[in-house]
C-alpha cells in the first residue's frame, strides 16, 4: 500500500495576502510527518506534499498526486483551511472516484459530524492519527472494513455519521520515530524575522495536550492530558536534527515547556552534556518560571521564550479562565530581561466583553513591558471550544465561512464594537508596539548576520501590512471561500 499525506494548497489569492503567505507556511507540518514516520517504520510507502510551503495551486497538487499514484490519500485540515481541504478532496474524487480519501487534523477532531457530511471525505481520523491511520491503511490493503479500526469517523451509506470505538489509550510519545522531515524540503521553511537568529531552524514537538482550561483553546485533537517526550528523547531528536539537517536553531512547539520543572532541568543538563551548539526557543506560562530556572534555560542555549498573555485587562483574563494575573506577567517578563532571554508575548483582542477601553489597556500594558516581540491576533472562536458555544451571547459570530478564520480577521465581534474597530485596533497594536525606539533597538540587535537581514527583507510586506496605515483607507475584503465550504 502507498499513501500520500497532504497539507492542502492555498489559492493564489490567499497567497497574495502577506499574513496568510507568511504565517501558514513557515513551519513543517509535524502532525503529518509523525504519521508518515510511524507508517514508514511499519512498511507503508508514504509520500508527503505541503501545498502552502511549496506554493502549489490545486492543479499542481493534483499533478503530484497523480504522479505518485497512491492507494489512499490523507488530507490534514485546520479550521481556516477547511475549504481548501474540501476543494482538494473533491478534485481527488473527480480524478479517481474510488480512491479512499481520509481527512484528519484539528478541525475534524473538533467538528467531526459536520465535516463528514461532505461526501468527498470517505473516512475521518479524529484525535491523534499515528496508530489510527496506520491501522486503517493496513485494513484497506487487506480489503477489510475500516469499522474494526478505533478512532475513526465514518459516513454510513444510508446516511448519517457514526464513530468507531475510541482508542483505549493515547500514544506514548517516546515510542514514536522522529517526524519524517526528509519527505519535505527544509529550505522551504523560514521563520518570521522576529522568531529566528540562525538558519536552518526546525520546529520540534515539546508537549501534547494541555492541563489548563482557557475558554478559547481547542484540545480536541490531542486531548487535555498533558504529555511530553522524555528529556532524553528531546535531546536525541535535537542531535538528529544537527546530524541529518545541519540545524542551528530549534523552536519547541507546545504551550507549557516548563510545566514539569524536573523535566526541564534534566533536559538542560543533558543538552549541555551533548554540547550541540544549538540555540532554541520554547513557550510556557508566566506562572511557571523562576529566576533560577530561567538561568538554567539560558545556560543550555535558550535565547527566547514565548508567553501566552492574551489580555492586559484582569477581568477579561479571569473571564477567559487564563489563570494568571498581570503582576505574574510583568514579573516573568522582567525576570527574562534580567537573565538576557528575549521574550515574545501572544495577545488577542476582541474577547467576549471586550471594549475599546480594554483593548487600549491591553496595548498600554504590552508597551509597558520589556518585551522583544508580540504576536497579536483577533479572537477567533474555534469549534468545540467553550467560547464558541457562548459566542452569540456576547457578540456576533460568522460560523459559516471558515476561510475567514485566519485569526487576523474579525469573525467574532463583541457587542458594542464593529469589525472596523477590531481591524483598526489590531493595526494600532502592532504600530504602537513596534515603531518605538526601544523596540527598534531590540530588533536591530538581532541583525547579526546576512541570513537574518535577508529574513527581515523577505517579510517586509508583512511588516508593512501589520504596522502601517497604508491599508486603512481601502482595506481588502476577506477572501471568500468557495461555495459549500461551511460547517453544514
Short mmCIF file of C-alpha atoms in Angstrom, two decimals, residues 39-450:
data_model
loop_
_atom_site.label_atom_id
_atom_site.label_comp_id
_atom_site.label_asym_id
_atom_site.label_seq_id
_atom_site.Cartn_x
_atom_site.Cartn_y
_atom_site.Cartn_z
CA UNK A 39 3.73 4.27 8.89
CA UNK A 40 7.09 4.03 7.13
CA UNK A 41 8.62 2.29 10.12
CA UNK A 42 5.90 -0.36 9.69
CA UNK A 43 6.39 -0.91 5.98
CA UNK A 44 3.94 1.54 4.43
CA UNK A 45 5.20 3.54 1.44
CA UNK A 46 4.43 7.20 2.27
CA UNK A 47 4.89 10.45 0.37
CA UNK A 48 4.05 13.98 1.56
CA UNK A 49 3.04 17.30 -0.01
CA UNK A 50 2.96 20.64 1.80
CA UNK A 51 0.89 22.78 -0.55
CA UNK A 52 1.33 26.19 1.17
CA UNK A 53 5.09 25.87 1.71
CA UNK A 54 5.68 24.58 -1.81
CA UNK A 55 3.46 27.35 -3.22
CA UNK A 56 1.39 24.83 -5.16
CA UNK A 57 -2.04 25.51 -6.58
CA UNK A 58 -4.76 22.88 -6.84
CA UNK A 59 -3.80 21.76 -10.34
CA UNK A 60 -0.13 21.35 -9.40
CA UNK A 61 -1.04 19.43 -6.28
CA UNK A 62 -3.26 17.08 -8.28
CA UNK A 63 -0.44 16.54 -10.78
CA UNK A 64 1.79 15.44 -7.90
CA UNK A 65 -0.89 13.10 -6.59
CA UNK A 66 -1.44 11.52 -9.99
CA UNK A 67 2.29 11.01 -10.44
CA UNK A 68 2.56 9.36 -7.00
CA UNK A 69 -0.34 7.03 -7.89
CA UNK A 70 -1.27 6.30 -4.24
CA UNK A 71 -3.68 3.73 -2.86
CA UNK A 72 -5.01 6.16 -0.24
CA UNK A 73 -4.96 9.95 0.12
CA UNK A 74 -4.75 11.58 3.55
CA UNK A 75 -5.54 15.29 3.98
CA UNK A 76 -4.97 17.33 7.13
CA UNK A 77 -7.02 20.40 7.90
CA UNK A 78 -7.39 23.17 10.42
CA UNK A 79 -10.49 25.33 10.58
CA UNK A 80 -9.03 28.20 8.48
CA UNK A 81 -8.18 25.90 5.55
CA UNK A 82 -11.13 23.53 5.74
CA UNK A 83 -12.50 24.97 2.50
CA UNK A 84 -9.22 24.07 0.77
CA UNK A 85 -9.30 20.54 2.14
CA UNK A 86 -12.79 20.21 0.65
CA UNK A 87 -11.63 21.55 -2.69
CA UNK A 88 -8.72 19.12 -2.80
CA UNK A 89 -10.84 16.12 -1.77
CA UNK A 90 -13.38 16.89 -4.48
CA UNK A 91 -10.60 17.11 -7.06
CA UNK A 92 -9.23 13.74 -5.93
CA UNK A 93 -12.67 12.16 -6.22
CA UNK A 94 -13.17 13.66 -9.67
CA UNK A 95 -9.86 12.11 -10.78
CA UNK A 96 -10.41 8.75 -9.06
CA UNK A 97 -13.93 8.25 -7.63
CA UNK A 98 -12.94 5.03 -5.81
CA UNK A 99 -9.82 6.48 -4.18
CA UNK A 100 -10.13 6.39 -0.35
CA UNK A 101 -9.85 9.96 0.96
CA UNK A 102 -9.04 10.21 4.67
CA UNK A 103 -9.28 13.56 6.43
CA UNK A 104 -7.73 14.38 9.79
CA UNK A 105 -6.34 17.26 11.79
CA UNK A 106 -7.70 19.68 14.39
CA UNK A 107 -10.86 20.68 12.54
CA UNK A 108 -12.07 17.11 12.07
CA UNK A 109 -11.40 16.38 15.72
CA UNK A 110 -13.35 19.48 16.73
CA UNK A 111 -16.28 19.19 14.28
CA UNK A 112 -16.40 15.57 13.06
CA UNK A 113 -20.12 15.28 12.31
CA UNK A 114 -20.50 18.41 10.19
CA UNK A 115 -17.18 17.74 8.44
CA UNK A 116 -18.02 14.19 7.45
CA UNK A 117 -21.31 15.18 5.88
CA UNK A 118 -19.28 16.13 2.81
CA UNK A 119 -19.27 13.10 0.52
CA UNK A 120 -15.77 13.77 -0.79
CA UNK A 121 -14.43 12.59 2.58
CA UNK A 122 -14.68 8.82 2.98
CA UNK A 123 -13.15 8.45 6.44
CA UNK A 124 -12.32 10.89 9.23
CA UNK A 125 -9.47 10.37 11.66
CA UNK A 126 -10.29 12.13 14.94
CA UNK A 127 -7.65 12.76 17.57
CA UNK A 128 -4.05 11.63 17.29
CA UNK A 129 -3.52 9.95 13.96
CA UNK A 130 -0.37 7.81 14.04
CA UNK A 131 -1.87 4.49 15.10
CA UNK A 132 -5.31 5.02 13.58
CA UNK A 133 -4.06 5.94 10.12
CA UNK A 134 -1.59 3.06 10.03
CA UNK A 135 -4.21 0.50 11.08
CA UNK A 136 -6.64 1.98 8.55
CA UNK A 137 -4.16 1.67 5.66
CA UNK A 138 -3.42 -1.93 6.67
CA UNK A 139 -7.13 -2.73 6.79
CA UNK A 140 -7.76 -1.15 3.39
CA UNK A 141 -4.83 -3.06 1.92
CA UNK A 142 -6.37 -6.32 3.11
CA UNK A 143 -9.77 -5.39 1.75
CA UNK A 144 -11.19 -5.21 5.27
CA UNK A 145 -13.79 -2.78 6.56
CA UNK A 146 -12.46 0.26 8.47
CA UNK A 147 -15.08 -0.43 11.13
CA UNK A 148 -12.54 -2.51 13.05
CA UNK A 149 -10.17 0.48 13.47
CA UNK A 150 -10.61 2.58 16.58
CA UNK A 151 -10.76 6.36 16.48
CA UNK A 152 -12.44 6.85 13.09
CA UNK A 153 -15.45 8.80 11.88
CA UNK A 154 -17.42 7.05 9.16
CA UNK A 155 -20.28 8.09 6.94
CA UNK A 156 -22.97 5.45 6.76
CA UNK A 157 -24.08 4.55 3.20
CA UNK A 158 -27.69 5.03 4.25
CA UNK A 159 -26.97 8.46 5.65
CA UNK A 160 -25.64 9.84 8.88
CA UNK A 161 -22.26 9.80 10.57
CA UNK A 162 -21.05 7.37 13.17
CA UNK A 163 -17.90 6.67 15.17
CA UNK A 164 -15.83 3.58 15.71
CA UNK A 165 -14.87 2.96 19.37
CA UNK A 166 -12.32 5.45 20.72
CA UNK A 167 -8.72 4.41 21.19
CA UNK A 168 -8.13 2.93 24.63
CA UNK A 169 -5.02 4.99 25.32
CA UNK A 170 -3.00 7.82 23.86
CA UNK A 171 0.32 7.10 22.22
CA UNK A 172 3.50 7.16 24.30
CA UNK A 173 5.43 9.93 22.56
CA UNK A 174 8.78 8.31 23.35
CA UNK A 175 7.83 5.27 21.25
CA UNK A 176 7.35 7.35 18.09
CA UNK A 177 10.06 7.64 15.45
CA UNK A 178 11.15 11.20 14.77
CA UNK A 179 9.00 13.04 12.20
CA UNK A 180 9.87 12.15 8.59
CA UNK A 181 11.22 15.62 7.82
CA UNK A 182 13.19 14.26 4.86
CA UNK A 183 9.94 13.91 2.90
CA UNK A 184 9.84 17.71 2.54
CA UNK A 185 12.41 20.32 1.58
CA UNK A 186 13.66 22.03 4.78
CA UNK A 187 14.78 25.08 2.78
CA UNK A 188 11.15 25.98 2.15
CA UNK A 189 10.61 26.89 5.79
CA UNK A 190 11.88 30.20 7.14
CA UNK A 191 10.53 31.59 10.40
CA UNK A 192 9.39 35.16 10.74
CA UNK A 193 12.34 37.52 11.20
CA UNK A 194 11.38 38.20 14.81
CA UNK A 195 11.43 34.46 15.58
CA UNK A 196 14.83 33.36 14.31
CA UNK A 197 18.51 34.08 14.76
CA UNK A 198 20.14 31.29 12.79
CA UNK A 199 19.06 29.20 9.83
CA UNK A 200 18.35 26.41 9.25
CA UNK A 201 15.78 26.37 12.02
CA UNK A 202 13.43 23.47 12.79
CA UNK A 203 10.35 23.04 14.91
CA UNK A 204 10.20 20.19 17.41
CA UNK A 205 7.32 18.83 19.48
CA UNK A 206 7.66 19.54 23.21
CA UNK A 207 4.17 18.78 24.51
CA UNK A 208 0.89 17.15 23.61
CA UNK A 209 -2.31 18.18 25.30
CA UNK A 210 -2.71 20.85 27.97
CA UNK A 211 -3.98 20.67 31.55
CA UNK A 212 -5.39 24.20 31.59
CA UNK A 213 -8.92 25.47 30.90
CA UNK A 214 -8.65 28.57 28.70
CA UNK A 215 -12.03 29.10 27.03
CA UNK A 216 -10.55 29.93 23.61
CA UNK A 217 -8.31 26.86 23.26
CA UNK A 218 -9.23 23.67 21.40
CA UNK A 219 -7.86 20.47 22.95
CA UNK A 220 -9.93 18.20 20.71
CA UNK A 221 -7.10 16.84 18.59
CA UNK A 222 -4.75 15.81 21.39
CA UNK A 223 -6.89 15.69 24.50
CA UNK A 224 -6.33 17.57 27.72
CA UNK A 225 -3.92 15.05 29.25
CA UNK A 226 -0.54 16.74 29.30
CA UNK A 227 2.27 14.60 27.91
CA UNK A 228 5.81 15.32 26.89
CA UNK A 229 8.61 13.36 25.31
CA UNK A 230 11.24 12.46 27.88
CA UNK A 231 14.17 14.88 28.18
CA UNK A 232 16.47 12.27 26.63
CA UNK A 233 14.14 11.76 23.65
CA UNK A 234 14.04 15.53 23.06
CA UNK A 235 17.83 15.89 23.17
CA UNK A 236 18.23 12.83 20.93
CA UNK A 237 15.93 14.47 18.38
CA UNK A 238 17.92 17.71 18.54
CA UNK A 239 21.10 15.76 17.86
CA UNK A 240 19.32 14.06 14.95
CA UNK A 241 18.40 17.48 13.53
CA UNK A 242 22.00 18.66 13.75
CA UNK A 243 23.40 15.48 12.21
CA UNK A 244 20.85 14.97 9.43
CA UNK A 245 19.86 18.52 8.53
CA UNK A 246 22.56 20.84 9.87
CA UNK A 247 20.14 22.54 12.28
CA UNK A 248 21.41 25.63 14.08
CA UNK A 249 18.23 26.57 15.92
CA UNK A 250 15.19 24.70 17.24
CA UNK A 251 11.76 26.08 18.17
CA UNK A 252 9.86 23.85 20.56
CA UNK A 253 6.12 23.83 19.87
CA UNK A 254 3.67 23.29 22.70
CA UNK A 255 2.32 25.67 25.30
CA UNK A 256 3.90 24.64 28.61
CA UNK A 257 7.57 23.68 28.22
CA UNK A 258 8.34 24.21 31.91
CA UNK A 259 5.19 22.67 33.38
CA UNK A 260 7.32 19.87 34.86
CA UNK A 261 10.29 21.67 36.31
CA UNK A 262 12.27 18.49 36.95
CA UNK A 263 11.98 17.53 33.27
CA UNK A 264 13.06 21.00 32.17
CA UNK A 265 16.10 20.86 34.44
CA UNK A 266 17.06 17.36 33.27
CA UNK A 267 16.68 18.47 29.65
CA UNK A 268 19.08 21.37 30.24
CA UNK A 269 21.67 19.11 31.87
CA UNK A 270 21.51 16.55 29.05
CA UNK A 271 21.69 19.22 26.38
CA UNK A 272 24.76 20.82 27.92
CA UNK A 273 26.42 17.39 28.14
CA UNK A 274 25.88 16.84 24.40
CA UNK A 275 27.31 20.31 23.57
CA UNK A 276 25.35 20.53 20.30
CA UNK A 277 25.85 24.27 19.87
CA UNK A 278 22.15 24.88 19.20
CA UNK A 279 20.09 27.90 20.12
CA UNK A 280 16.49 27.10 20.99
CA UNK A 281 13.21 28.72 21.92
CA UNK A 282 10.12 27.50 23.75
CA UNK A 283 6.69 28.51 25.02
CA UNK A 284 5.45 28.41 28.58
CA UNK A 285 3.23 30.19 31.10
CA UNK A 286 4.18 33.22 33.13
CA UNK A 287 3.35 31.37 36.35
CA UNK A 288 5.76 28.54 35.54
CA UNK A 289 9.15 30.27 35.55
CA UNK A 290 11.56 31.34 38.28
CA UNK A 291 14.83 33.19 38.07
CA UNK A 292 16.82 30.05 38.87
CA UNK A 293 15.04 28.02 36.19
CA UNK A 294 15.45 30.78 33.62
CA UNK A 295 19.19 30.90 34.28
CA UNK A 296 19.37 27.14 33.67
CA UNK A 297 17.46 27.52 30.39
CA UNK A 298 19.72 30.36 29.29
CA UNK A 299 22.88 28.39 30.09
CA UNK A 300 21.58 25.49 28.00
CA UNK A 301 21.04 27.70 24.94
CA UNK A 302 17.53 29.12 25.31
CA UNK A 303 17.51 32.51 23.58
CA UNK A 304 13.79 33.35 23.60
CA UNK A 305 10.59 32.35 25.41
CA UNK A 306 7.04 32.84 24.17
CA UNK A 307 4.30 33.57 26.73
CA UNK A 308 0.55 33.49 26.23
CA UNK A 309 -0.70 36.71 27.83
CA UNK A 310 -3.88 37.31 25.78
CA UNK A 311 -5.11 40.49 27.54
CA UNK A 312 -3.96 43.38 29.69
CA UNK A 313 -7.30 43.58 31.47
CA UNK A 314 -7.61 41.40 34.56
CA UNK A 315 -11.38 40.95 34.28
CA UNK A 316 -11.01 39.56 30.77
CA UNK A 317 -8.14 37.29 31.86
CA UNK A 318 -10.41 35.90 34.57
CA UNK A 319 -13.36 35.53 32.19
CA UNK A 320 -11.35 33.50 29.65
CA UNK A 321 -10.03 31.35 32.55
CA UNK A 322 -6.41 32.12 31.75
CA UNK A 323 -5.45 31.56 35.38
CA UNK A 324 -2.78 34.29 35.55
CA UNK A 325 -2.50 37.84 36.84
CA UNK A 326 -0.98 40.94 35.27
CA UNK A 327 1.54 41.01 38.10
CA UNK A 328 2.69 37.48 37.18
CA UNK A 329 3.05 38.57 33.56
CA UNK A 330 5.22 41.52 34.46
CA UNK A 331 7.40 39.54 36.86
CA UNK A 332 8.05 36.71 34.36
CA UNK A 333 9.00 39.06 31.53
CA UNK A 334 11.19 41.21 33.77
CA UNK A 335 12.98 38.06 35.01
CA UNK A 336 13.67 37.06 31.39
CA UNK A 337 15.04 40.54 30.75
CA UNK A 338 17.25 40.16 33.82
CA UNK A 339 18.82 36.91 32.61
CA UNK A 340 19.02 38.07 28.96
CA UNK A 341 16.35 35.85 27.41
CA UNK A 342 14.25 37.59 24.76
CA UNK A 343 10.51 37.40 25.22
CA UNK A 344 7.57 37.26 22.88
CA UNK A 345 4.01 37.62 24.12
CA UNK A 346 0.85 36.46 22.42
CA UNK A 347 -2.12 38.80 22.73
CA UNK A 348 -5.67 38.67 21.43
CA UNK A 349 -8.17 41.47 21.01
CA UNK A 350 -11.91 41.01 20.59
CA UNK A 351 -12.61 38.75 23.56
CA UNK A 352 -16.17 38.43 24.84
CA UNK A 353 -16.87 41.51 26.98
CA UNK A 354 -14.10 43.42 25.16
CA UNK A 355 -14.46 47.19 24.74
CA UNK A 356 -12.31 49.85 23.13
CA UNK A 357 -11.16 50.76 26.64
CA UNK A 358 -10.00 47.21 27.47
CA UNK A 359 -8.21 46.98 24.12
CA UNK A 360 -6.36 50.24 24.85
CA UNK A 361 -5.50 48.90 28.29
CA UNK A 362 -4.01 45.79 26.68
CA UNK A 363 -1.95 47.83 24.21
CA UNK A 364 -0.70 50.09 27.01
CA UNK A 365 0.18 47.04 29.09
CA UNK A 366 2.14 45.43 26.27
CA UNK A 367 4.07 48.64 25.65
CA UNK A 368 4.93 48.91 29.35
CA UNK A 369 6.68 45.52 29.40
CA UNK A 370 10.30 44.82 28.37
CA UNK A 371 9.13 42.56 25.54
CA UNK A 372 11.17 41.90 22.42
CA UNK A 373 8.21 40.87 20.24
CA UNK A 374 4.46 40.40 20.20
CA UNK A 375 2.02 38.44 18.11
CA UNK A 376 -1.45 39.97 18.12
CA UNK A 377 -4.43 38.00 16.89
CA UNK A 378 -8.09 38.84 16.64
CA UNK A 379 -10.04 36.47 18.85
CA UNK A 380 -11.49 33.69 16.68
CA UNK A 381 -13.82 31.22 18.43
CA UNK A 382 -12.98 27.73 17.19
CA UNK A 383 -15.43 24.82 17.03
CA UNK A 384 -15.54 22.66 20.15
CA UNK A 385 -14.24 25.41 22.44
CA UNK A 386 -16.21 26.85 25.36
CA UNK A 387 -16.25 30.32 23.85
CA UNK A 388 -17.62 29.02 20.53
CA UNK A 389 -20.70 27.75 22.38
CA UNK A 390 -21.38 31.06 24.11
CA UNK A 391 -20.06 33.50 21.48
CA UNK A 392 -23.51 34.72 20.37
CA UNK A 393 -24.33 35.68 23.94
CA UNK A 394 -21.56 38.25 23.81
CA UNK A 395 -21.50 39.32 20.17
CA UNK A 396 -21.99 38.24 16.57
CA UNK A 397 -20.23 35.21 15.08
CA UNK A 398 -19.69 34.13 11.48
CA UNK A 399 -19.61 30.34 11.73
CA UNK A 400 -20.38 29.82 8.03
CA UNK A 401 -17.29 30.99 6.18
CA UNK A 402 -14.28 29.25 7.72
CA UNK A 403 -11.97 30.77 5.10
CA UNK A 404 -12.06 33.94 7.22
CA UNK A 405 -10.82 32.12 10.34
CA UNK A 406 -7.25 33.34 9.88
CA UNK A 407 -7.02 34.93 13.37
CA UNK A 408 -6.35 38.23 11.59
CA UNK A 409 -9.94 38.94 10.57
CA UNK A 410 -12.89 39.73 12.82
CA UNK A 411 -15.27 36.79 12.54
CA UNK A 412 -16.46 37.40 16.10
CA UNK A 413 -17.42 40.97 17.02
CA UNK A 414 -18.28 41.68 20.68
CA UNK A 415 -21.39 43.71 21.41
CA UNK A 416 -20.62 47.43 21.24
CA UNK A 417 -17.77 47.04 18.73
CA UNK A 418 -17.59 46.76 14.94
CA UNK A 419 -15.37 44.78 12.61
CA UNK A 420 -13.64 48.03 11.65
CA UNK A 421 -12.98 48.77 15.33
CA UNK A 422 -11.16 45.46 15.72
CA UNK A 423 -9.20 45.71 12.47
CA UNK A 424 -8.12 49.27 13.26
CA UNK A 425 -7.15 48.34 16.83
CA UNK A 426 -5.20 45.34 15.57
CA UNK A 427 -3.09 47.55 13.32
CA UNK A 428 -2.74 50.17 16.06
CA UNK A 429 -1.42 47.49 18.44
CA UNK A 430 1.35 46.45 16.07
CA UNK A 431 2.16 50.03 15.12
CA UNK A 432 2.38 51.33 18.67
CA UNK A 433 4.48 48.40 19.86
CA UNK A 434 6.99 48.07 17.02
CA UNK A 435 7.55 51.65 15.87
CA UNK A 436 9.11 52.72 19.17
CA UNK A 437 12.81 53.39 19.77
CA UNK A 438 13.14 50.68 22.44
CA UNK A 439 11.54 48.01 20.23
CA UNK A 440 13.55 49.04 17.17
CA UNK A 441 16.75 48.83 19.21
CA UNK A 442 15.85 45.29 20.27
CA UNK A 443 15.22 44.30 16.66
CA UNK A 444 18.47 45.83 15.43
CA UNK A 445 20.37 43.75 17.98
CA UNK A 446 19.17 40.65 16.12
CA UNK A 447 20.72 41.69 12.80
CA UNK A 448 23.96 39.85 13.44
CA UNK A 449 24.46 38.18 10.07
CA UNK A 450 23.30 38.28 6.45
#
